[in-house]
Short mmCIF file of C-alpha atoms in Angstrom, two decimals:
data_model
loop_
_atom_site.label_atom_id
_atom_site.label_comp_id
_atom_site.label_asym_id
_atom_site.label_seq_id
_atom_site.Cartn_x
_atom_site.Cartn_y
_atom_site.Cartn_z
CA MET A 30 0.00 0.00 0.00
CA SER A 31 1.32 3.47 -0.88
CA ASP A 32 2.05 6.03 1.83
CA LYS A 33 -1.04 7.93 0.69
CA GLY A 34 -3.14 4.78 0.80
CA ALA A 35 -1.84 3.87 4.25
CA HIS A 36 -2.68 7.32 5.57
CA GLU A 37 -6.14 7.15 4.04
CA ARG A 38 -6.71 3.78 5.73
CA TYR A 39 -5.56 5.26 9.05
CA THR A 40 -7.98 8.17 8.61
CA GLN A 41 -10.77 5.70 7.86
CA VAL A 42 -9.99 3.67 11.01
CA VAL A 43 -9.97 6.81 13.17
CA ALA A 44 -13.35 7.76 11.71
CA GLU A 45 -14.77 4.29 12.47
CA ILE A 46 -13.55 4.40 16.08
CA THR A 47 -14.75 7.98 16.53
CA ALA A 48 -18.22 7.04 15.24
CA ARG A 49 -18.69 4.78 18.26
CA ARG A 50 -20.13 5.95 21.57
CA VAL A 51 -17.92 8.82 22.71
CA GLU A 52 -15.97 8.85 25.97
CA THR A 53 -18.64 10.93 27.65
CA ASP A 54 -21.46 8.53 26.71
CA ILE A 55 -20.99 6.40 29.79
CA ASP A 56 -22.53 3.00 30.42
CA PRO A 57 -20.79 2.09 33.70
CA SER A 58 -19.57 -1.47 33.29
CA THR A 59 -16.33 -3.28 32.50
CA ASP A 60 -18.23 -6.33 31.21
CA ARG A 61 -17.94 -5.44 27.52
CA VAL A 62 -14.24 -4.64 27.50
CA ARG A 63 -13.56 -7.70 29.66
CA ALA A 64 -15.46 -9.89 27.19
CA LEU A 65 -13.43 -8.44 24.32
CA LEU A 66 -10.13 -8.98 26.11
CA ASP A 67 -11.13 -12.53 26.99
CA LEU A 68 -11.61 -13.23 23.27
CA LEU A 69 -8.18 -11.70 22.63
CA GLY A 70 -6.53 -14.02 25.17
CA GLU A 71 -6.30 -11.53 28.04
CA PRO A 72 -3.35 -9.50 26.70
CA GLN A 73 -3.49 -7.21 29.76
CA ARG A 74 -2.02 -10.06 31.85
CA ALA A 75 1.15 -10.30 29.75
CA TYR A 76 3.00 -7.49 31.55
CA ARG A 77 3.19 -5.64 34.85
CA SER A 78 1.41 -2.32 35.16
CA ILE A 79 1.11 0.99 36.97
CA HIS A 80 -2.42 2.44 37.00
CA LEU A 81 -3.19 6.14 37.50
CA THR A 82 -6.37 7.94 38.45
CA GLY A 83 -7.18 11.35 39.95
CA THR A 84 -8.70 14.60 38.72
CA ASN A 85 -5.65 16.61 37.64
CA GLY A 86 -2.08 15.73 36.77
CA LYS A 87 -2.61 12.17 35.54
CA THR A 88 -1.07 12.55 32.10
CA SER A 89 1.92 14.60 33.26
CA THR A 90 2.60 12.09 36.04
CA ALA A 91 2.23 9.18 33.61
CA ARG A 92 4.77 10.78 31.27
CA MET A 93 7.22 11.18 34.16
CA ILE A 94 6.75 7.57 35.29
CA ASP A 95 7.28 6.43 31.69
CA ALA A 96 10.51 8.43 31.42
CA LEU A 97 11.86 7.07 34.72
CA LEU A 98 11.07 3.47 33.76
CA ARG A 99 12.67 3.83 30.32
CA GLU A 100 15.79 5.30 31.92
CA ARG A 101 15.97 2.00 33.85
CA GLN A 102 16.16 0.24 30.47
CA LEU A 103 12.64 -1.14 30.59
CA ARG A 104 10.39 -1.29 27.56
CA VAL A 105 7.33 0.79 28.44
CA GLY A 106 3.84 1.09 27.00
CA ARG A 107 1.84 4.17 27.96
CA TYR A 108 -1.91 4.65 27.53
CA THR A 109 -3.30 8.11 28.26
CA SER A 110 -6.26 10.25 27.25
CA PRO A 111 -7.53 12.42 25.79
CA HIS A 112 -5.22 13.25 22.91
CA LEU A 113 -4.22 16.72 21.77
CA ARG A 114 -3.52 16.30 18.06
CA THR A 115 -3.68 12.66 16.96
CA MET A 116 -5.38 9.58 18.34
CA ARG A 117 -2.06 7.75 18.13
CA GLU A 118 -0.82 9.82 21.10
CA ARG A 119 -2.93 7.62 23.35
CA ILE A 120 -0.91 4.45 22.63
CA VAL A 121 2.81 5.02 23.16
CA ILE A 122 5.72 2.58 23.02
CA ASP A 123 9.12 3.64 24.35
CA GLY A 124 8.09 7.28 24.43
CA GLU A 125 6.75 7.46 20.86
CA PRO A 126 3.16 7.19 19.61
CA VAL A 127 2.55 4.07 17.56
CA SER A 128 2.80 4.57 13.82
CA GLU A 129 -0.27 4.89 11.62
CA GLU A 130 0.48 1.43 10.21
CA ARG A 131 0.70 -0.15 13.66
CA PHE A 132 -2.46 1.61 14.80
CA VAL A 133 -4.37 0.27 11.77
CA ALA A 134 -2.96 -3.23 12.21
CA ALA A 135 -4.02 -3.28 15.87
CA TYR A 136 -7.53 -2.21 14.94
CA ASP A 137 -7.79 -4.75 12.13
CA ASP A 138 -6.60 -7.51 14.49
CA ILE A 139 -9.30 -6.87 17.08
CA ARG A 140 -12.13 -5.79 14.78
CA PRO A 141 -13.69 -9.29 14.30
CA TYR A 142 -13.83 -9.73 18.07
CA VAL A 143 -15.29 -6.25 18.53
CA ASP A 144 -18.08 -7.27 16.17
CA MET A 145 -18.66 -10.44 18.20
CA VAL A 146 -18.97 -8.54 21.48
CA ASP A 147 -21.23 -5.92 19.87
CA ALA A 148 -23.48 -8.66 18.52
CA GLY A 149 -23.88 -10.18 21.97
CA SER A 150 -24.56 -6.95 23.87
CA ASP A 151 -27.43 -4.48 24.01
CA VAL A 152 -24.84 -1.70 24.29
CA PRO A 153 -22.05 -1.61 21.69
CA LEU A 154 -18.43 -1.13 22.68
CA SER A 155 -17.53 2.52 23.04
CA PHE A 156 -14.78 4.56 21.45
CA PHE A 157 -12.75 4.32 24.66
CA GLU A 158 -13.34 0.61 25.20
CA VAL A 159 -12.08 -0.21 21.71
CA LEU A 160 -8.99 1.96 22.15
CA THR A 161 -8.26 0.39 25.55
CA ALA A 162 -8.37 -3.10 24.08
CA MET A 163 -6.15 -1.98 21.21
CA ALA A 164 -3.61 -0.54 23.65
CA TYR A 165 -3.52 -3.65 25.81
CA ALA A 166 -3.12 -5.85 22.73
CA VAL A 167 -0.31 -3.68 21.32
CA PHE A 168 1.51 -3.77 24.65
CA ALA A 169 1.33 -7.58 24.74
CA ASP A 170 2.39 -7.90 21.10
CA THR A 171 5.43 -5.59 21.48
CA PRO A 172 5.98 -6.97 24.21
CA VAL A 173 6.45 -4.31 26.90
CA ASP A 174 7.92 -4.89 30.34
CA VAL A 175 5.46 -2.53 32.00
CA ALA A 176 2.35 -0.59 31.00
CA VAL A 177 1.63 2.86 32.45
CA VAL A 178 -2.14 3.21 32.21
CA GLU A 179 -4.24 6.31 32.88
CA VAL A 180 -7.94 5.87 33.56
CA GLY A 181 -10.32 7.58 31.18
CA MET A 182 -12.75 8.67 33.89
CA GLY A 183 -13.41 7.55 37.43
CA GLY A 184 -11.86 4.24 38.36
CA SER A 185 -14.04 1.28 39.37
CA TRP A 186 -16.01 1.02 36.13
CA ASP A 187 -13.45 2.63 33.83
CA ALA A 188 -12.58 0.43 30.85
CA THR A 189 -8.92 0.36 31.88
CA ASN A 190 -9.77 -1.23 35.24
CA VAL A 191 -9.40 -4.80 34.04
CA ILE A 192 -5.76 -4.83 35.10
CA ASP A 193 -4.43 -5.72 38.54
CA ALA A 194 -1.67 -3.15 38.74
CA ASP A 195 1.38 -3.52 40.97
CA VAL A 196 1.12 0.19 41.79
CA ALA A 197 -1.98 2.40 41.88
CA VAL A 198 -1.33 6.13 41.70
CA VAL A 199 -3.95 8.67 42.75
CA THR A 200 -3.21 12.25 41.74
CA PRO A 201 -5.10 15.10 43.46
CA ILE A 202 -8.87 14.60 43.50
CA ALA A 203 -11.26 17.49 42.98
CA ILE A 204 -14.79 17.89 41.70
CA ASP A 205 -15.12 17.37 37.95
CA HIS A 206 -17.32 15.43 35.50
CA THR A 207 -20.25 15.69 37.91
CA GLU A 208 -22.67 14.69 35.15
CA TYR A 209 -20.97 11.27 35.18
CA LEU A 210 -19.35 11.10 38.63
CA PRO A 211 -20.64 11.96 42.13
CA ASP A 212 -20.83 15.66 43.04
CA SER A 213 -18.69 15.41 46.18
CA VAL A 214 -14.98 14.84 46.70
CA GLU A 215 -15.78 11.80 48.87
CA GLY A 216 -18.03 10.30 46.19
CA ILE A 217 -15.46 10.84 43.45
CA ALA A 218 -12.76 9.32 45.67
CA GLU A 219 -14.95 6.22 46.24
CA GLU A 220 -15.14 5.70 42.48
CA LYS A 221 -11.45 6.35 41.87
CA ALA A 222 -10.43 4.08 44.77
CA GLY A 223 -11.59 1.15 42.64
CA ILE A 224 -8.17 0.90 40.97
CA ILE A 225 -6.56 -0.04 44.32
CA LYS A 226 -6.18 -3.83 44.25
CA PRO A 227 -5.27 -6.38 46.92
CA GLY A 228 -1.56 -6.65 47.57
CA SER A 229 -0.67 -3.55 45.55
CA VAL A 230 1.06 -0.34 46.59
CA VAL A 231 -1.02 2.85 46.43
CA VAL A 232 0.86 6.11 45.94
CA LEU A 233 -1.27 9.05 47.04
CA ALA A 234 -0.51 12.57 45.90
CA GLN A 235 -1.60 15.35 48.26
CA GLN A 236 -5.36 14.98 48.82
CA GLN A 237 -8.15 16.87 50.47
CA LEU A 238 -8.95 15.19 53.80
CA PRO A 239 -12.32 13.69 52.72
CA ALA A 240 -10.67 12.07 49.69
CA ALA A 241 -7.70 10.85 51.72
CA GLU A 242 -9.99 9.16 54.25
CA VAL A 243 -11.82 7.27 51.50
CA LEU A 244 -8.60 6.18 49.79
CA LEU A 245 -6.94 5.06 53.02
CA ARG A 246 -10.04 3.05 53.94
CA ARG A 247 -9.94 1.29 50.57
CA ALA A 248 -6.24 0.56 51.01
CA ALA A 249 -6.93 -0.96 54.43
CA GLU A 250 -9.76 -3.09 53.03
CA THR A 251 -7.57 -4.46 50.24
CA GLY A 252 -4.37 -4.81 52.23
CA ALA A 253 -2.57 -2.39 49.94
CA GLN A 254 0.55 -0.63 51.17
CA VAL A 255 0.26 3.16 51.27
CA ALA A 256 2.73 5.90 50.38
CA ARG A 257 1.48 9.46 51.00
CA GLU A 258 2.85 12.71 49.63
CA GLY A 259 3.91 14.87 52.55
CA MET A 260 4.49 11.81 54.74
CA GLU A 261 6.42 8.98 53.11
CA PHE A 262 7.57 11.08 50.13
CA GLY A 263 7.39 14.63 48.84
CA VAL A 264 9.10 17.76 47.57
CA LEU A 265 11.57 19.07 50.15
CA HIS A 266 12.60 22.19 48.27
CA ARG A 267 12.08 23.82 44.91
CA GLU A 268 13.16 27.01 43.24
CA ILE A 269 12.41 28.59 39.89
CA ALA A 270 15.07 28.00 37.26
CA VAL A 271 15.43 29.06 33.64
CA GLY A 272 13.00 26.92 31.68
CA GLY A 273 11.54 25.14 34.69
CA GLN A 274 12.44 24.48 38.32
CA GLN A 275 15.10 22.84 40.49
CA LEU A 276 13.85 20.24 42.98
CA SER A 277 14.97 18.30 46.01
CA VAL A 278 12.73 15.27 46.53
CA LYS A 279 12.35 12.83 49.39
CA GLY A 280 11.54 9.45 47.88
CA LEU A 281 10.35 6.28 49.53
CA ARG A 282 13.86 4.84 49.66
CA GLY A 283 16.19 7.66 48.80
CA GLY A 284 16.73 11.38 48.42
CA TYR A 285 17.16 13.15 45.08
CA GLU A 286 18.91 16.54 45.11
CA GLY A 287 19.27 19.14 42.37
CA VAL A 288 16.75 17.57 40.00
CA PHE A 289 15.92 19.89 37.10
CA LEU A 290 12.33 19.65 35.88
CA PRO A 291 11.61 21.55 32.64
CA LEU A 292 8.00 22.20 33.67
CA PHE A 293 6.53 25.00 35.73
CA GLY A 294 4.52 25.09 38.95
CA SER A 295 4.32 23.48 42.36
CA PHE A 296 1.78 20.99 41.01
CA GLN A 297 4.32 19.68 38.48
CA ALA A 298 6.88 19.37 41.27
CA GLY A 299 4.32 17.30 43.19
CA ASN A 300 3.70 15.21 40.08
CA ALA A 301 7.44 14.54 39.82
CA ALA A 302 7.66 13.42 43.47
CA THR A 303 4.64 11.16 42.94
CA ALA A 304 6.22 9.66 39.82
CA ILE A 305 9.48 8.96 41.63
CA ALA A 306 7.61 7.26 44.49
CA ALA A 307 5.57 5.18 42.03
CA VAL A 308 8.70 3.92 40.28
CA GLU A 309 10.42 3.23 43.61
CA ALA A 310 7.36 1.21 44.68
CA PHE A 311 7.31 -0.62 41.36
CA ALA A 312 11.02 -1.40 41.51
CA ALA A 313 10.63 -2.70 45.10
CA PRO A 314 14.33 -2.41 46.00
CA GLY A 315 15.59 -4.94 48.50
CA GLU A 316 16.45 -4.26 52.12
CA GLY A 317 19.33 -1.81 52.33
CA ASP A 318 18.87 -0.52 48.79
CA ASP A 319 19.19 3.26 48.65
CA GLY A 320 16.47 3.62 46.03
CA LEU A 321 16.79 4.73 42.42
CA ASP A 322 20.04 5.94 40.93
CA PRO A 323 19.97 9.74 41.44
CA GLU A 324 21.63 10.29 38.06
CA LEU A 325 18.94 8.17 36.43
CA VAL A 326 16.23 10.28 38.07
CA ALA A 327 17.90 13.53 37.07
CA THR A 328 18.39 12.44 33.46
CA ALA A 329 14.84 11.10 33.07
CA LEU A 330 13.07 14.13 34.51
CA ALA A 331 15.30 16.64 32.70
CA GLY A 332 13.95 15.24 29.42
CA VAL A 333 10.26 15.26 30.34
CA ASP A 334 7.74 17.40 28.52
CA SER A 335 4.00 17.75 28.98
CA PRO A 336 2.36 19.03 25.81
CA GLY A 337 -0.56 21.37 26.34
CA ARG A 338 0.32 22.03 29.98
CA LEU A 339 1.47 25.67 30.07
CA GLU A 340 3.28 24.95 26.83
CA ILE A 341 4.93 27.87 25.03
CA VAL A 342 3.93 27.58 21.37
CA ARG A 343 5.06 31.02 20.17
CA THR A 344 7.20 33.94 21.28
CA SER A 345 6.88 37.72 20.68
CA PRO A 346 4.39 37.82 22.19
CA THR A 347 4.52 34.63 24.22
CA VAL A 348 1.56 32.37 23.48
CA LEU A 349 0.94 29.72 26.14
CA VAL A 350 -1.44 26.80 25.72
CA ASP A 351 -2.90 25.15 28.79
CA ALA A 352 -5.37 22.27 29.01
CA ALA A 353 -6.85 23.21 32.42
CA HIS A 354 -10.55 22.34 32.28
CA ASN A 355 -11.83 22.39 35.87
CA PRO A 356 -11.60 24.89 38.74
CA ALA A 357 -8.81 23.08 40.61
CA GLY A 358 -6.71 22.72 37.48
CA MET A 359 -7.21 26.35 36.52
CA ALA A 360 -6.33 27.56 40.03
CA ALA A 361 -3.06 25.59 39.82
CA SER A 362 -2.29 27.04 36.38
CA ALA A 363 -3.08 30.57 37.56
CA ALA A 364 -0.73 30.22 40.53
CA THR A 365 2.02 28.96 38.23
CA LEU A 366 1.54 31.85 35.81
CA GLU A 367 2.00 34.32 38.66
CA GLU A 368 5.03 32.52 40.04
CA ALA A 369 6.96 31.61 36.89
CA PHE A 370 6.08 34.11 34.17
CA GLY A 371 5.34 37.56 35.59
CA PHE A 372 3.67 39.00 32.50
CA SER A 373 3.12 42.76 32.53
CA ARG A 374 0.06 42.20 30.34
CA LEU A 375 -1.67 38.86 29.75
CA VAL A 376 -4.68 38.30 27.51
CA GLY A 377 -6.80 35.16 27.74
CA VAL A 378 -8.35 33.19 24.89
CA VAL A 379 -10.89 30.84 26.42
CA ALA A 380 -13.14 28.07 25.08
CA ILE A 381 -14.85 25.75 27.58
CA MET A 382 -17.13 22.74 27.32
CA ALA A 383 -20.79 23.44 28.05
CA ASP A 384 -21.00 20.71 30.70
CA LYS A 385 -18.22 22.20 32.87
CA ASP A 386 -18.26 24.53 35.88
CA VAL A 387 -17.65 27.55 33.67
CA GLU A 388 -17.69 30.17 36.44
CA GLY A 389 -15.31 28.07 38.52
CA ILE A 390 -12.89 27.82 35.59
CA LEU A 391 -13.01 31.55 34.78
CA GLU A 392 -12.73 32.95 38.31
CA PRO A 393 -9.04 32.05 38.94
CA LEU A 394 -8.15 33.89 35.73
CA GLU A 395 -9.78 37.20 36.64
CA PRO A 396 -6.85 38.69 38.60
CA LEU A 397 -4.37 37.68 35.88
CA LEU A 398 -5.99 38.69 32.60
CA ALA A 399 -6.06 42.24 31.33
CA GLU A 400 -8.66 41.17 28.77
CA VAL A 401 -10.27 37.93 27.67
CA VAL A 402 -11.46 36.70 24.28
CA VAL A 403 -14.21 34.08 24.52
CA THR A 404 -14.62 31.64 21.66
CA ARG A 405 -15.37 27.99 20.87
CA ASN A 406 -13.24 24.93 20.16
CA SER A 407 -13.82 22.17 17.60
CA SER A 408 -15.94 19.98 19.88
CA PRO A 409 -19.73 19.94 19.51
CA ARG A 410 -19.78 20.12 23.33
CA SER A 411 -18.12 23.54 23.30
CA LEU A 412 -20.12 26.32 24.93
CA SER A 413 -21.17 28.97 22.41
CA PRO A 414 -19.10 32.17 22.48
CA ASP A 415 -22.19 34.28 23.16
CA ARG A 416 -23.18 32.18 26.15
CA LEU A 417 -19.61 32.17 27.40
CA ARG A 418 -19.58 35.97 27.17
CA GLU A 419 -22.75 36.15 29.28
CA ILE A 420 -21.01 34.15 32.00
CA ALA A 421 -17.66 35.96 31.68
CA GLU A 422 -18.93 39.56 31.79
CA PRO A 423 -20.04 39.54 35.47
CA ILE A 424 -16.62 38.10 36.39
CA PHE A 425 -14.34 40.31 34.28
CA GLY A 426 -16.56 43.30 33.49
CA ALA A 427 -18.09 43.79 30.06
CA GLU A 428 -15.31 46.13 28.90
CA ARG A 429 -12.67 43.37 29.31
CA VAL A 430 -14.59 40.65 27.43
CA HIS A 431 -14.37 40.21 23.64
CA VAL A 432 -16.02 37.62 21.41
CA ALA A 433 -14.68 35.68 18.42
CA GLN A 434 -16.72 32.94 16.82
CA ARG A 435 -13.64 30.96 15.71
CA LEU A 436 -10.56 29.98 17.68
CA ASP A 437 -8.10 31.12 15.01
CA ASP A 438 -9.69 34.58 14.98
CA ALA A 439 -9.70 34.59 18.78
CA ILE A 440 -5.96 33.87 18.94
CA ASP A 441 -5.26 36.63 16.41
CA MET A 442 -7.41 39.01 18.47
CA GLY A 443 -5.61 37.95 21.64
CA VAL A 444 -2.20 38.66 20.11
CA THR A 445 -3.39 42.08 18.91
CA LEU A 446 -4.79 42.94 22.34
CA ALA A 447 -1.59 41.78 24.06
CA GLU A 448 0.52 44.03 21.84
CA GLU A 449 -1.81 47.02 22.20
CA THR A 450 0.34 48.80 24.77
CA GLY A 451 3.32 48.87 22.44
CA GLU A 452 5.52 47.41 25.18
CA PHE A 453 8.40 45.22 24.08
CA GLY A 454 8.41 41.98 26.00
CA GLY A 455 6.43 41.07 29.09
CA THR A 456 3.20 40.49 27.19
CA GLY A 457 1.50 37.20 26.57
CA VAL A 458 -1.56 35.26 25.46
CA LEU A 459 -2.97 32.29 27.36
CA VAL A 460 -5.17 29.88 25.38
CA THR A 461 -7.05 27.63 27.79
CA GLY A 462 -10.29 26.11 29.08
CA SER A 463 -10.24 22.57 27.67
CA VAL A 464 -7.98 19.82 26.40
CA VAL A 465 -9.69 20.23 23.02
CA THR A 466 -9.00 23.98 23.09
CA ALA A 467 -5.34 23.24 23.82
CA GLY A 468 -5.08 20.70 21.01
CA ASP A 469 -6.81 22.98 18.53
CA ALA A 470 -4.54 25.89 19.48
CA ILE A 471 -1.35 23.84 19.14
CA HIS A 472 -2.46 22.77 15.67
CA LEU A 473 -3.32 26.35 14.66
CA VAL A 474 -0.15 27.95 16.02
CA LYS A 475 2.45 25.24 15.41
CA GLY A 476 0.85 23.67 12.33
CA GLY A 477 2.83 20.74 11.01
CA GLN A 478 5.83 21.23 13.28
#
């Protein structure tokens, strides 16, 4: 098949998968994906795994865990969601998304079994269930030594939760997805605690007390060992550095000094400490072992990136793209902007999904933004710009809110507004509000780079 033909086939496969029930069309059960994996010979049992849940920080932490494991010369599969630019980003081998050819081959391999499960069920397999089975099958076929798996949503009934991971990681829990998950931190924690399995180690990032109580109770019920940020591990010291931050981290079995992390914010420092603890727990060093090689840790984390997480996609003026899409995530991003960037004038370009806590997402931005351009992203779930303006005006004041019906026009308007003062340097544009907004913006600004 020609390169053009192969790409066309890939595009067709993506369209077929996308046409299935979307990730937000939830039918809470792992029965369908388990049936599919049973037909495939249970590929998820062919390797060890680390499973991540939480509200914010999952993908960044997964990328750090992946980097640390690969630095230990392990072959690593990573499954995360959602994607920013291409569906292939979700299934990663040794730090690189699978090729279009491999993605198509994986789909073609499982497609007959997908049809069988669909035929035997009142509810067809979803977009996410099919991709999860593809990822698990690719990891077994490679084969990988370890899979780093991020839940899609929740925990107990998430399609990924057919693995019995050696290590369960819970990043900070906050209220999000309340149309699908409970509307309290305790309720969300109950659902996410479902990834904690008997005999595993659970690594808990800093949690609100109600969430911590739920997670610790689940760990006690399952006999899982517990490692808590701020107790058994954590960030001892950090300071801003050019292009990121310098960290000192207390691990579970060792200390790691002078670690450079090329990402901004205290939350990313916490993610790094959580990743180190997860890999220490996975490695399970013997008695007397000092932990991971400090040089290994430093090398792995120095090479980490986290696309769409306060990512600089243009300079003069600086254009930042951030995927924050809930109040807790936006508050963390806002604090990082104040700490690490110090813009004299910052303009926001915001597109948010209609089913989100829009006011809660906008409010942390109010002290930071000189002006804001409200718009829409490419998702049909995106809130209309006119409705977003109605919500934004009481927060920012009508004179600071502008409307653009298209994201490309909104970014252009944001750049113009940022440069309005005629100042050289110190001005910026923040494009944020959704993972889809971030992905769309990266595509628009960086194009085919």
